[in-house]
CSV table of C-alpha atoms in Angstrom, one decimal:
chain,number,residue,atom,x,y,z
Y,1,MET,CA,-20.2,-103.9,-49.7
Y,2,GLN,CA,-19.8,-106.6,-46.9
Y,3,LEU,CA,-20.2,-105.6,-43.3
Y,4,ASN,CA,-17.1,-107.5,-42.6
Y,5,SER,CA,-15.0,-105.0,-44.5
Y,6,LEU,CA,-15.9,-102.5,-41.6
Y,7,VAL,CA,-15.8,-105.0,-38.8
Y,8,THR,CA,-12.3,-106.3,-39.5
Y,9,PRO,CA,-10.7,-102.8,-39.3
Y,10,TRP,CA,-12.9,-102.1,-36.2
Y,11,LEU,CA,-11.4,-105.1,-34.5
Y,12,GLY,CA,-7.9,-103.9,-35.5
Y,13,VAL,CA,-8.6,-100.4,-34.0
Y,14,LEU,CA,-9.7,-102.1,-30.8
Y,15,ALA,CA,-6.5,-104.0,-30.6
Y,16,THR,CA,-4.1,-101.1,-30.9
Y,17,ARG,CA,-3.4,-97.8,-29.0
Y,18,SER,CA,-1.4,-96.3,-31.9
Y,19,ARG,CA,-3.2,-93.4,-33.5
Y,20,ASN,CA,-1.4,-93.8,-36.6
Y,21,ALA,CA,-2.3,-97.5,-36.8
Y,22,LYS,CA,-6.0,-96.7,-36.2
Y,23,THR,CA,-5.8,-94.1,-39.0
Y,24,ALA,CA,-4.2,-96.6,-41.4
Y,25,LEU,CA,-6.8,-99.3,-40.8
Y,26,LEU,CA,-9.7,-97.0,-41.1
Y,27,ALA,CA,-8.3,-95.2,-44.3
Y,28,ASP,CA,-8.1,-98.6,-46.0
Y,29,ALA,CA,-11.6,-99.4,-45.1
Y,30,LEU,CA,-12.9,-96.1,-46.5
Y,31,ARG,CA,-10.9,-96.6,-49.7
Y,32,GLN,CA,-12.9,-99.9,-50.3
Y,33,ALA,CA,-16.3,-98.1,-50.4
Y,34,PRO,CA,-17.5,-98.5,-54.1
Y,35,ASN,CA,-19.8,-95.5,-54.2
Y,36,ALA,CA,-20.8,-92.2,-52.5
Y,37,ARG,CA,-23.7,-93.9,-50.5
Y,38,LEU,CA,-21.6,-96.6,-49.0
Y,39,LEU,CA,-18.8,-94.2,-48.3
Y,40,ALA,CA,-21.2,-92.1,-46.2
Y,41,ILE,CA,-22.5,-95.2,-44.4
Y,42,ALA,CA,-19.0,-96.4,-43.7
Y,43,VAL,CA,-18.0,-93.1,-42.3
Y,44,ALA,CA,-21.0,-93.0,-40.1
Y,45,TYR,CA,-20.6,-96.6,-38.8
Y,46,LEU,CA,-16.9,-96.2,-38.1
Y,47,SER,CA,-17.7,-93.0,-36.2
Y,48,GLY,CA,-20.3,-95.1,-34.0
Y,49,GLN,CA,-23.3,-93.3,-35.6
Y,50,LEU,CA,-26.3,-94.3,-37.7
Y,51,PRO,CA,-27.2,-92.4,-40.8
Y,52,GLN,CA,-30.9,-92.8,-39.8
Y,53,GLY,CA,-30.3,-90.9,-36.5
Y,54,ARG,CA,-32.6,-92.2,-33.7
Y,55,ILE,CA,-34.4,-95.4,-34.8
Y,56,GLY,CA,-36.5,-95.9,-31.6
Y,57,VAL,CA,-34.5,-98.9,-30.4
Y,58,GLY,CA,-32.4,-98.1,-27.3
Y,59,PRO,CA,-30.1,-100.2,-25.1
Y,60,SER,CA,-32.9,-101.5,-23.0
Y,61,ALA,CA,-34.8,-102.7,-26.1
Y,62,LEU,CA,-31.7,-104.4,-27.4
Y,63,ARG,CA,-31.3,-106.3,-24.2
Y,64,GLN,CA,-34.8,-107.8,-24.7
Y,65,ILE,CA,-33.7,-109.3,-28.1
Y,66,GLU,CA,-32.5,-112.8,-27.7
Y,67,ARG,CA,-29.1,-113.0,-29.4
Y,68,PRO,CA,-29.2,-115.9,-32.0
Y,69,ALA,CA,-26.5,-118.2,-32.7
Y,70,PRO,CA,-24.0,-116.4,-35.1
Y,71,VAL,CA,-23.2,-117.7,-38.5
Y,72,VAL,CA,-19.7,-118.9,-39.6
Y,73,ASP,CA,-19.2,-117.2,-43.0
Y,74,ALA,CA,-19.6,-113.4,-43.3
Y,75,ALA,CA,-22.2,-112.6,-45.9
Y,76,LEU,CA,-24.3,-109.6,-44.5
Y,77,THR,CA,-23.9,-106.5,-46.6
Y,78,VAL,CA,-23.9,-102.8,-45.5
Y,79,GLU,CA,-26.7,-102.1,-48.0
Y,80,GLU,CA,-28.9,-104.7,-46.4
Y,81,ILE,CA,-28.3,-103.3,-42.9
Y,82,ASP,CA,-29.0,-99.7,-44.1
Y,83,THR,CA,-32.3,-100.6,-45.6
Y,84,ALA,CA,-33.3,-102.6,-42.6
Y,85,LEU,CA,-32.5,-99.9,-40.2
Y,86,THR,CA,-34.4,-97.3,-42.3
Y,87,SER,CA,-37.4,-99.7,-42.1
Y,88,VAL,CA,-36.9,-99.9,-38.3
Y,89,ARG,CA,-36.8,-96.2,-38.0
Y,90,ASP,CA,-40.0,-95.8,-40.0
Y,91,GLU,CA,-42.0,-98.3,-38.2
Y,92,SER,CA,-44.9,-96.8,-36.3
Y,93,GLY,CA,-48.4,-97.8,-34.8
Y,94,SER,CA,-49.7,-100.9,-33.0
Y,95,GLY,CA,-47.2,-103.6,-32.9
Y,96,SER,CA,-44.3,-101.5,-34.2
Y,97,LYS,CA,-42.0,-102.4,-31.2
Y,98,ALA,CA,-42.3,-106.0,-32.0
Y,99,ARG,CA,-41.7,-105.5,-35.7
Y,100,LYS,CA,-38.6,-103.4,-34.9
Y,101,ASN,CA,-37.2,-106.0,-32.7
Y,102,ALA,CA,-37.9,-108.8,-35.3
Y,103,THR,CA,-36.1,-106.9,-38.0
Y,104,ILE,CA,-32.9,-106.5,-35.8
Y,105,ALA,CA,-33.1,-110.2,-34.6
Y,106,GLN,CA,-33.2,-111.1,-38.4
Y,107,LEU,CA,-30.1,-109.1,-39.0
Y,108,LEU,CA,-28.3,-110.6,-36.1
Y,109,ALA,CA,-29.2,-114.1,-37.2
Y,110,ARG,CA,-27.3,-113.6,-40.3
Y,111,ALA,CA,-24.2,-112.2,-38.8
Y,112,THR,CA,-21.0,-113.6,-37.5
Y,113,GLU,CA,-20.1,-113.3,-33.9
Y,114,HIS,CA,-17.9,-110.3,-34.5
Y,115,GLU,CA,-20.5,-108.7,-36.6
Y,116,GLN,CA,-23.2,-109.3,-34.0
Y,117,ASP,CA,-20.8,-107.5,-31.6
Y,118,PHE,CA,-20.4,-104.6,-33.9
Y,119,LEU,CA,-24.1,-104.2,-34.8
Y,120,LEU,CA,-25.2,-104.4,-31.0
Y,121,ARG,CA,-22.7,-101.8,-30.0
Y,122,LEU,CA,-23.6,-99.5,-33.0
Y,123,LEU,CA,-27.2,-99.8,-32.2
Y,124,SER,CA,-26.8,-99.0,-28.5
Y,125,GLY,CA,-24.3,-96.1,-29.0
Y,126,GLU,CA,-21.5,-98.1,-27.4
Y,127,LEU,CA,-19.1,-98.5,-30.4
Y,128,ARG,CA,-16.1,-97.1,-28.4
Y,129,GLN,CA,-13.3,-98.1,-30.6
Y,130,GLY,CA,-11.3,-95.0,-30.4
Y,131,ALA,CA,-12.3,-93.9,-33.9
Y,132,LEU,CA,-14.1,-90.7,-32.9
Y,133,ASP,CA,-14.4,-87.8,-35.2
Y,134,GLY,CA,-10.7,-86.7,-34.9
Y,135,VAL,CA,-9.4,-90.1,-36.0
Y,136,ILE,CA,-12.0,-90.4,-38.9
Y,137,ARG,CA,-11.0,-87.0,-40.2
Y,138,GLU,CA,-7.3,-88.1,-40.2
Y,139,ALA,CA,-8.4,-91.5,-42.0
Y,140,ILE,CA,-10.2,-89.4,-44.7
Y,141,ALA,CA,-7.2,-87.4,-45.4
Y,142,ALA,CA,-5.0,-90.5,-45.6
Y,143,ALA,CA,-7.5,-92.5,-47.6
Y,144,PHE,CA,-7.8,-89.9,-50.4
Y,145,ASP,CA,-4.4,-88.2,-50.1
Y,146,VAL,CA,-5.7,-84.8,-49.0
Y,147,ASP,CA,-4.5,-82.3,-46.5
Y,148,SER,CA,-5.8,-83.2,-42.9
Y,149,ALA,CA,-6.1,-79.5,-42.1
Y,150,ARG,CA,-8.4,-79.0,-45.0
Y,151,VAL,CA,-10.5,-81.9,-44.0
Y,152,ARG,CA,-10.9,-80.5,-40.4
Y,153,ARG,CA,-11.9,-77.2,-41.7
Y,154,ALA,CA,-14.3,-78.7,-44.2
Y,155,ALA,CA,-15.9,-80.9,-41.5
Y,156,MET,CA,-16.2,-77.9,-39.3
Y,157,LEU,CA,-18.1,-75.9,-41.9
Y,158,SER,CA,-20.3,-78.7,-43.4
Y,159,GLY,CA,-21.2,-80.6,-40.2
Y,160,SER,CA,-21.1,-83.8,-42.2
Y,161,LEU,CA,-17.9,-86.0,-42.2
Y,162,ALA,CA,-19.8,-88.1,-44.9
Y,163,GLU,CA,-20.0,-85.2,-47.3
Y,164,VAL,CA,-16.4,-84.2,-46.6
Y,165,ALA,CA,-15.3,-87.7,-47.3
Y,166,ARG,CA,-17.2,-87.6,-50.7
Y,167,VAL,CA,-15.7,-84.3,-51.8
Y,168,ALA,CA,-12.2,-85.4,-50.7
Y,169,ARG,CA,-12.5,-88.5,-52.9
Y,170,GLU,CA,-14.1,-86.7,-55.9
Y,171,ALA,CA,-12.4,-83.3,-55.9
Y,172,GLY,CA,-9.4,-83.4,-53.6
Y,173,ASN,CA,-8.0,-80.4,-51.9
Y,174,ALA,CA,-9.5,-77.9,-54.3
Y,175,GLY,CA,-13.0,-79.4,-53.5
Y,176,LEU,CA,-12.4,-79.1,-49.7
Y,177,ASP,CA,-11.4,-75.5,-50.1
Y,178,GLU,CA,-14.9,-74.7,-51.5
Y,179,PHE,CA,-16.5,-75.3,-48.2
Y,180,ARG,CA,-17.9,-72.1,-46.6
Y,181,LEU,CA,-19.7,-71.2,-43.5
Y,182,VAL,CA,-23.5,-71.5,-44.1
Y,183,LEU,CA,-25.7,-69.2,-42.0
Y,184,PHE,CA,-28.1,-71.3,-39.7
Y,185,ARG,CA,-25.8,-74.4,-40.0
Y,186,PRO,CA,-24.1,-74.1,-36.5
Y,187,LEU,CA,-20.4,-74.7,-36.1
Y,188,GLU,CA,-19.2,-77.0,-33.3
Y,189,PRO,CA,-17.8,-74.5,-30.6
Y,190,MET,CA,-14.1,-74.2,-30.0
Y,191,LEU,CA,-13.1,-75.5,-26.6
Y,192,ALA,CA,-10.2,-74.7,-24.3
Y,193,GLN,CA,-7.3,-76.9,-23.1
Y,194,THR,CA,-6.3,-76.7,-19.4
Y,195,ALA,CA,-3.7,-74.8,-17.5
Y,196,ALA,CA,-2.9,-75.2,-13.8
Y,197,ASP,CA,-2.9,-71.4,-13.0
Y,198,PRO,CA,-3.1,-68.0,-14.7
Y,199,GLU,CA,0.7,-67.6,-14.5
Y,200,GLU,CA,1.3,-70.8,-16.5
Y,201,ALA,CA,-1.4,-69.8,-19.0
Y,202,VAL,CA,0.0,-66.4,-19.7
Y,203,ALA,CA,3.7,-67.6,-19.8
Y,204,LYS,CA,2.9,-70.2,-22.5
Y,205,PHE,CA,1.6,-67.4,-24.8
Y,206,GLU,CA,4.6,-65.2,-24.2
Y,207,GLY,CA,2.7,-61.8,-23.9
Y,208,ASP,CA,0.6,-62.4,-27.0
Y,209,VAL,CA,-2.3,-63.0,-24.7
Y,210,VAL,CA,-5.7,-61.8,-23.3
Y,211,LEU,CA,-7.4,-63.1,-20.3
Y,212,GLU,CA,-11.2,-63.5,-20.5
Y,213,GLN,CA,-13.6,-64.3,-17.7
Y,214,LYS,CA,-15.0,-67.9,-18.0
Y,215,LEU,CA,-18.6,-67.6,-17.3
Y,216,ASP,CA,-20.6,-70.6,-16.0
Y,217,GLY,CA,-23.5,-70.3,-18.2
Y,218,ALA,CA,-25.1,-71.9,-21.4
Y,219,ARG,CA,-22.9,-71.7,-24.5
Y,220,ILE,CA,-24.9,-70.1,-27.4
Y,221,GLN,CA,-24.2,-69.4,-31.0
Y,222,VAL,CA,-26.3,-66.7,-32.6
Y,223,HIS,CA,-26.9,-66.5,-36.4
Y,224,ARG,CA,-28.6,-63.7,-38.1
Y,225,ASP,CA,-29.4,-62.9,-41.8
Y,226,GLY,CA,-31.8,-59.9,-41.9
Y,227,ASP,CA,-34.9,-60.4,-39.9
Y,228,ARG,CA,-34.1,-64.3,-39.6
Y,229,ILE,CA,-32.3,-65.0,-36.3
Y,230,ARG,CA,-31.5,-68.4,-34.7
Y,231,VAL,CA,-29.8,-69.4,-31.5
Y,232,PHE,CA,-28.0,-72.7,-31.1
Y,233,SER,CA,-26.9,-74.5,-28.0
Y,234,ARG,CA,-23.3,-76.1,-27.3
Y,235,SER,CA,-24.8,-79.3,-28.7
Y,236,LEU,CA,-25.9,-77.5,-31.9
Y,237,ARG,CA,-29.6,-77.7,-30.9
Y,238,ASP,CA,-31.9,-75.0,-32.0
Y,239,VAL,CA,-33.0,-73.2,-28.8
Y,240,THR,CA,-34.3,-69.9,-30.4
Y,241,HIS,CA,-37.8,-70.5,-28.9
Y,242,ALA,CA,-36.4,-70.6,-25.3
Y,243,VAL,CA,-34.3,-67.4,-25.4
Y,244,PRO,CA,-36.4,-64.6,-26.8
Y,245,GLU,CA,-34.1,-62.2,-24.9
Y,246,VAL,CA,-31.2,-63.1,-27.0
Y,247,VAL,CA,-33.2,-62.9,-30.2
Y,248,GLU,CA,-34.3,-59.3,-29.2
Y,249,PHE,CA,-30.8,-58.3,-28.5
Y,250,ALA,CA,-29.4,-59.7,-31.8
Y,251,ARG,CA,-32.1,-57.7,-33.7
Y,252,MET,CA,-30.9,-54.5,-32.1
Y,253,LEU,CA,-27.3,-54.8,-33.4
Y,254,SER,CA,-26.3,-52.8,-36.5
Y,255,ALA,CA,-25.0,-55.6,-38.7
Y,256,SER,CA,-27.7,-57.6,-40.5
Y,257,GLN,CA,-25.6,-60.7,-41.1
Y,258,PHE,CA,-23.4,-62.3,-38.4
Y,259,VAL,CA,-22.5,-65.3,-36.3
Y,260,LEU,CA,-21.5,-64.7,-32.7
Y,261,ASP,CA,-20.2,-67.0,-30.1
Y,262,GLY,CA,-21.1,-66.5,-26.3
Y,263,GLU,CA,-22.8,-67.5,-23.2
Y,264,VAL,CA,-26.3,-66.8,-21.7
Y,265,LEU,CA,-26.7,-66.5,-18.0
Y,266,ALA,CA,-29.4,-66.1,-15.5
Y,267,MET,CA,-28.4,-63.2,-13.0
Y,268,ARG,CA,-29.3,-62.6,-9.4
Y,269,ASP,CA,-30.7,-59.3,-8.3
Y,270,ASP,CA,-27.2,-58.5,-6.9
Y,271,GLY,CA,-25.6,-59.0,-10.4
Y,272,ARG,CA,-24.0,-62.2,-9.6
Y,273,PRO,CA,-24.6,-65.2,-11.9
Y,274,GLN,CA,-27.1,-67.9,-10.9
Y,275,PRO,CA,-25.7,-71.5,-10.8
Y,276,PHE,CA,-25.4,-73.2,-14.1
Y,277,GLN,CA,-28.3,-75.5,-13.4
Y,278,VAL,CA,-30.6,-72.6,-12.6
Y,279,THR,CA,-29.7,-71.0,-16.1
Y,280,MET,CA,-30.4,-74.4,-17.7
Y,281,ARG,CA,-34.0,-74.5,-16.5
Y,282,ARG,CA,-34.7,-72.0,-19.4
Y,283,PHE,CA,-33.9,-74.7,-21.9
Y,284,GLY,CA,-36.6,-77.3,-20.9
Y,285,ARG,CA,-38.5,-78.9,-23.8
Y,286,ARG,CA,-41.9,-78.0,-22.4
Y,287,LEU,CA,-42.1,-74.7,-20.7
Y,288,ASP,CA,-44.1,-71.6,-20.8
Y,289,VAL,CA,-41.4,-69.2,-22.1
Y,290,ASP,CA,-43.2,-66.0,-21.2
Y,291,ALA,CA,-43.7,-67.2,-17.6
Y,292,MET,CA,-40.1,-68.5,-17.2
Y,293,ARG,CA,-38.8,-65.3,-18.8
Y,294,GLY,CA,-40.5,-63.2,-16.0
Y,295,GLU,CA,-39.3,-65.6,-13.4
Y,296,LEU,CA,-35.8,-66.2,-14.7
Y,297,PRO,CA,-34.6,-63.7,-17.2
Y,298,LEU,CA,-31.5,-64.3,-19.3
Y,299,THR,CA,-28.7,-62.1,-20.2
Y,300,PRO,CA,-26.3,-62.8,-23.2
Y,301,PHE,CA,-22.6,-62.2,-23.2
Y,302,PHE,CA,-20.5,-62.5,-26.3
Y,303,PHE,CA,-16.7,-63.2,-26.7
Y,304,ASP,CA,-16.2,-64.0,-30.4
Y,305,CYS,CA,-17.3,-63.1,-33.9
Y,306,LEU,CA,-17.2,-65.9,-36.7
Y,307,HIS,CA,-18.9,-64.2,-39.5
Y,308,LEU,CA,-19.9,-60.7,-40.3
Y,309,ASP,CA,-21.7,-59.1,-43.2
Y,310,GLY,CA,-20.9,-61.9,-45.7
Y,311,ALA,CA,-17.4,-62.6,-44.7
Y,312,ASP,CA,-16.1,-65.6,-42.7
Y,313,VAL,CA,-13.7,-64.3,-40.0
Y,314,PHE,CA,-13.0,-67.4,-37.9
Y,315,ASP,CA,-9.7,-67.9,-39.7
Y,316,GLU,CA,-8.5,-64.5,-38.8
Y,317,SER,CA,-6.6,-63.7,-35.6
Y,318,LEU,CA,-8.4,-63.2,-32.3
Y,319,THR,CA,-7.1,-59.6,-32.4
Y,320,ARG,CA,-9.1,-58.9,-35.6
Y,321,ARG,CA,-12.2,-60.9,-34.4
Y,322,ALA,CA,-12.2,-59.0,-31.1
Y,323,ALA,CA,-12.1,-55.7,-32.9
Y,324,LEU,CA,-15.0,-56.7,-35.0
Y,325,LEU,CA,-16.9,-57.8,-31.9
Y,326,ALA,CA,-16.2,-54.6,-30.1
Y,327,ASP,CA,-17.6,-52.6,-33.1
Y,328,LEU,CA,-20.7,-54.7,-33.0
Y,329,VAL,CA,-21.6,-55.5,-29.5
Y,330,PRO,CA,-21.9,-52.9,-26.6
Y,331,GLU,CA,-19.4,-53.4,-24.0
Y,332,PRO,CA,-21.8,-54.5,-21.2
Y,333,MET,CA,-22.8,-57.5,-23.3
Y,334,ARG,CA,-19.2,-58.5,-24.0
Y,335,VAL,CA,-17.3,-61.0,-21.7
Y,336,GLU,CA,-14.8,-58.9,-19.7
Y,337,THR,CA,-11.2,-59.2,-20.7
Y,338,VAL,CA,-7.7,-57.8,-19.7
Y,339,ARG,CA,-4.3,-57.7,-21.2
Y,340,PRO,CA,-2.1,-58.8,-18.4
Y,341,GLU,CA,1.6,-57.4,-18.3
Y,342,THR,CA,2.7,-59.4,-15.4
Y,343,ALA,CA,1.8,-62.6,-13.6
Y,344,ASP,CA,0.5,-60.5,-10.7
Y,345,ASP,CA,-2.0,-58.9,-13.2
Y,346,ALA,CA,-3.2,-62.3,-14.3
Y,347,ASP,CA,-3.5,-63.5,-10.6
Y,348,ARG,CA,-5.6,-60.4,-9.7
Y,349,PHE,CA,-7.9,-60.8,-12.6
Y,350,PHE,CA,-8.4,-64.5,-11.7
Y,351,ASP,CA,-9.2,-63.6,-8.2
Y,352,VAL,CA,-11.6,-60.7,-9.1
Y,353,THR,CA,-13.3,-63.0,-11.6
Y,354,LEU,CA,-13.8,-65.8,-9.0
Y,355,ALA,CA,-15.0,-63.1,-6.4
Y,356,ALA,CA,-17.7,-62.1,-8.9
Y,357,GLY,CA,-19.1,-65.6,-9.0
Y,358,HIS,CA,-17.7,-66.8,-12.2
Y,359,GLU,CA,-16.0,-70.1,-13.2
Y,360,GLY,CA,-12.5,-69.0,-13.8
Y,361,VAL,CA,-10.6,-67.5,-16.7
Y,362,VAL,CA,-9.5,-68.4,-20.2
Y,363,ALA,CA,-6.2,-67.2,-21.6
Y,364,LYS,CA,-6.3,-66.8,-25.4
Y,365,LEU,CA,-3.5,-66.3,-27.8
Y,366,LEU,CA,-4.3,-63.1,-29.7
Y,367,SER,CA,-2.8,-64.4,-33.0
Y,368,ALA,CA,-4.8,-67.6,-33.0
Y,369,PRO,CA,-7.8,-68.4,-35.3
Y,370,TYR,CA,-11.0,-70.0,-34.1
Y,371,GLU,CA,-10.7,-73.8,-34.2
Y,372,ALA,CA,-14.3,-75.0,-34.2
Y,373,GLY,CA,-14.9,-78.3,-32.7
Y,374,ARG,CA,-11.4,-78.7,-31.1
Y,375,ARG,CA,-9.7,-78.1,-27.9
Y,376,GLY,CA,-7.5,-75.6,-29.6
Y,377,ALA,CA,-4.0,-74.8,-28.4
Y,378,GLY,CA,-4.9,-71.1,-28.6
Y,379,TRP,CA,-7.2,-71.3,-25.6
Y,380,LEU,CA,-6.3,-72.4,-22.0
Y,381,LYS,CA,-8.8,-72.4,-19.2
Y,382,VAL,CA,-7.9,-71.9,-15.6
Y,383,LYS,CA,-10.4,-73.0,-12.8
Y,384,PRO,CA,-10.1,-73.5,-9.1
Y,385,ALA,CA,-9.6,-77.2,-8.2
Y,386,HIS,CA,-12.1,-78.9,-6.0
Y,387,THR,CA,-11.7,-82.4,-4.5
Y,388,LEU,CA,-13.6,-84.7,-2.3
Y,389,ASP,CA,-12.8,-88.0,-0.7
Y,390,LEU,CA,-15.6,-90.3,-1.6
Y,391,VAL,CA,-16.6,-93.9,-1.2
Y,392,VAL,CA,-17.0,-96.3,-4.1
Y,393,LEU,CA,-20.4,-97.9,-3.9
Y,394,ALA,CA,-20.5,-99.8,-7.3
Y,395,ALA,CA,-18.9,-100.0,-10.8
Y,396,GLU,CA,-19.9,-100.7,-14.3
Y,397,TRP,CA,-18.1,-103.0,-16.6
Y,398,GLY,CA,-16.3,-101.2,-19.3
Y,399,SER,CA,-16.5,-101.6,-23.0
Y,400,GLY,CA,-14.0,-101.2,-26.0
Y,401,ARG,CA,-10.4,-100.9,-24.5
Y,402,ARG,CA,-11.8,-101.3,-21.1
Y,403,GLU,CA,-13.9,-104.4,-21.8
Y,404,GLY,CA,-13.2,-106.8,-18.9
Y,405,PHE,CA,-12.4,-104.1,-16.3
Y,406,LEU,CA,-14.6,-102.4,-13.9
Y,407,SER,CA,-14.6,-98.9,-15.1
Y,408,ASN,CA,-17.5,-96.4,-14.4
Y,409,LEU,CA,-17.5,-95.8,-10.6
Y,410,TRP,CA,-20.6,-94.9,-8.5
Y,411,LEU,CA,-19.5,-92.4,-5.9
Y,412,GLY,CA,-21.0,-91.6,-2.6
Y,413,ALA,CA,-20.5,-89.2,0.4
Y,414,ARG,CA,-21.2,-90.3,4.0
Y,415,GLY,CA,-24.7,-89.5,5.2
Y,416,PRO,CA,-26.5,-89.8,8.5
Y,417,ASP,CA,-28.1,-93.0,7.5
Y,418,GLY,CA,-25.6,-94.5,5.0
Y,419,PHE,CA,-24.0,-93.2,1.8
Y,420,VAL,CA,-25.5,-90.6,-0.5
Y,421,MET,CA,-24.9,-91.0,-4.3
Y,422,LEU,CA,-23.2,-88.0,-6.0
Y,423,GLY,CA,-22.5,-89.3,-9.4
Y,424,LYS,CA,-20.3,-91.5,-11.7
Y,425,THR,CA,-17.1,-91.3,-13.4
Y,426,PHE,CA,-14.6,-93.4,-15.5
Y,427,LYS,CA,-12.4,-90.5,-16.2
Y,428,GLY,CA,-8.8,-90.2,-14.9
Y,429,LEU,CA,-8.2,-94.0,-14.8
Y,430,THR,CA,-4.8,-95.3,-16.1
Y,431,ASP,CA,-4.6,-98.9,-17.4
Y,432,ALA,CA,-2.7,-99.9,-14.2
Y,433,LEU,CA,-5.4,-98.3,-12.0
Y,434,LEU,CA,-8.2,-100.0,-14.0
Y,435,ALA,CA,-6.5,-103.4,-13.4
Y,436,TRP,CA,-6.0,-102.6,-9.7
Y,437,GLN,CA,-9.4,-101.4,-9.1
Y,438,THR,CA,-11.1,-104.3,-10.8
Y,439,GLU,CA,-9.3,-106.8,-8.6
Y,440,GLN,CA,-10.0,-104.8,-5.5
Y,441,LEU,CA,-13.7,-104.1,-6.3
Y,442,LEU,CA,-14.3,-107.9,-7.2
Y,443,ALA,CA,-12.9,-108.8,-3.9
Y,444,ARG,CA,-15.6,-106.7,-2.3
Y,445,GLU,CA,-18.5,-107.6,-4.6
Y,446,THR,CA,-21.9,-108.1,-2.8
Y,447,HIS,CA,-24.2,-108.6,-5.7
Y,448,ARG,CA,-24.8,-107.7,-9.4
Y,449,GLU,CA,-27.6,-106.0,-11.4
Y,450,GLY,CA,-27.0,-106.4,-15.1
Y,451,HIS,CA,-23.6,-104.7,-15.9
Y,452,VAL,CA,-23.3,-103.1,-12.4
Y,453,VAL,CA,-21.3,-104.7,-9.8
Y,454,PHE,CA,-22.2,-103.6,-6.2
Y,455,VAL,CA,-19.4,-103.6,-3.6
Y,456,ARG,CA,-18.9,-103.2,0.1
Y,457,PRO,CA,-18.3,-99.5,0.7
Y,458,GLU,CA,-14.7,-99.9,1.8
Y,459,LEU,CA,-12.5,-97.9,-0.7
Y,460,VAL,CA,-12.0,-94.2,-0.5
Y,461,VAL,CA,-11.1,-92.3,-3.7
Y,462,GLU,CA,-10.1,-88.7,-4.1
Y,463,ILE,CA,-12.2,-87.2,-6.9
Y,464,ALA,CA,-11.5,-83.9,-8.6
Y,465,PHE,CA,-14.6,-82.1,-10.0
Y,466,ASP,CA,-15.5,-78.7,-11.5
Y,467,GLY,CA,-18.6,-77.9,-9.5
Y,468,LEU,CA,-22.0,-79.2,-8.3
Y,469,GLN,CA,-25.3,-79.2,-10.0
Y,470,GLU,CA,-28.9,-80.0,-9.1
Y,471,SER,CA,-29.8,-83.7,-9.6
Y,472,ASP,CA,-32.3,-86.4,-9.1
Y,473,TYR,CA,-30.0,-88.3,-6.9
Y,474,PRO,CA,-31.2,-88.6,-3.4
Y,475,GLY,CA,-28.9,-85.8,-2.1
Y,476,GLY,CA,-30.2,-83.5,-4.7
Y,477,MET,CA,-26.7,-82.8,-6.1
Y,478,ALA,CA,-24.3,-84.3,-8.6
Y,479,LEU,CA,-20.6,-83.7,-9.3
Y,480,ARG,CA,-19.9,-81.9,-12.6
Y,481,PHE,CA,-16.9,-83.3,-14.7
Y,482,ALA,CA,-15.7,-85.7,-12.0
Y,483,ARG,CA,-12.4,-87.5,-12.5
Y,484,VAL,CA,-10.3,-89.9,-10.4
Y,485,LYS,CA,-7.1,-88.4,-8.9
Y,486,ARG,CA,-6.1,-91.3,-6.7
Y,487,TYR,CA,-7.3,-93.9,-4.3
Y,488,ARG,CA,-6.7,-93.0,-0.6
Y,489,SER,CA,-5.3,-96.2,0.9
Y,490,ASP,CA,-4.4,-93.9,3.9
Y,491,LYS,CA,-8.0,-93.1,4.7
Y,492,SER,CA,-10.7,-95.2,6.2
Y,493,VAL,CA,-14.3,-94.9,5.1
Y,494,ASP,CA,-15.0,-93.1,8.4
Y,495,GLU,CA,-12.7,-90.3,7.1
Y,496,ALA,CA,-14.6,-89.9,3.8
Y,497,ASP,CA,-16.2,-86.5,3.2
Y,498,THR,CA,-19.8,-86.1,4.4
Y,499,ILE,CA,-22.8,-85.0,2.6
Y,500,GLU,CA,-22.9,-81.8,4.8
Y,501,VAL,CA,-19.4,-80.9,3.5
Y,502,VAL,CA,-20.7,-81.3,-0.1
Y,503,ARG,CA,-23.7,-79.1,0.7
Y,504,GLY,CA,-21.4,-76.5,2.2
Y,505,LEU,CA,-19.5,-76.4,-1.2
Y,506,ALA,CA,-22.7,-76.1,-3.1
Y,507,SER,CA,-23.8,-73.1,-1.0
Y,508,ASN,CA,-20.6,-71.1,-1.6
């Protein structure tokens, strides 16, 4: 199977904004895979992933490899690349770095210009062609004429799009229906869409709704089968060793087999939650858990039940899942909820939740199932909006659809001796705004370092963000989930927010 059979649809995906067109291009590419192994590799590559996982060659190492002149005729095969990358991953010992680089250079020397672009972006994790898991799932359904909802459910349960693609091709819808939740193989968590305020969220669900406190902790998924208990993070990493309190609590529950979704928080002596970043100290890779537990104990709170005593329940309504959770988990360890009868009820619960130090609320449709790995329409989060007027200090060149535009903005607040960096963002930028900001920033360019263009600090931009967290930046803080609202042409740099204003927000 030639690499070009994946590169050509990739180029097509880059050239279109149509989701249907992307799906059709990728589906045709998947149909061409001659066997299960190559289908698995094709799914991985087109999702921007390597079947080998980490191979020990990051973006900085790739920049050190001199890009050879491309060949004219495409001849490189997917099998050859897979074998070579496996050997790169397995290299170790003295001189391994040089051998890794040499193997990659040899691959590039046999590739066309477009194939080189594809490989370099794939290896650096920058294959941003819009074909993320959602589009790939649709492409699998289209390629093998199966139901897209079944593909999504199977992917959720298996954790492997490659395996789902194989089953879809070999066994169709009936094969996809055979996928079941497997204990200790974590599900991607369900996420929430956004609503402007509690009233909007409640109105959308027309009374079939519960409001739940949105805790600013670390998301956890707890699996138990008898004496065996494992705890997984939002990113599906096994964090069992770091949270013995959660393991002990799970062992106390009456059911011997379950999967629970929740949050874990570090609490202050007054019962208010510690900032998110403080809770996350408990998840460091190298820490003395016993000492940290004494210094920073954690408390788990649960809000969903996905499996109980041999039965998958994530497809059932929230009403049913909440009842099962209430029977299993004591009330103090369940996230607080309320059934609002009026908009005033919703507003009051929102205000009380914020006053208690929590992040906001989530409105949940009581009849909705659990949609793992998606921002499901059955959950709407409401959080207070924070904005700051910050100064653009630099910007990074974009990739994929944003190639040729300055995209990722470096943001700073005014300090006593200059500007204090608070983070970066490329979110919230429309195509028109990208074009405008690229022109404006290049007109203010002072110098470049690699892919970063530094500019005179003259543009003020209004940034929305969800909170502040501790950081290695000079100011000790960074914005969480920052996104561009608008440029403030009406404001001079002298009117931008100061670092003292930011510190005041962080202390609230």
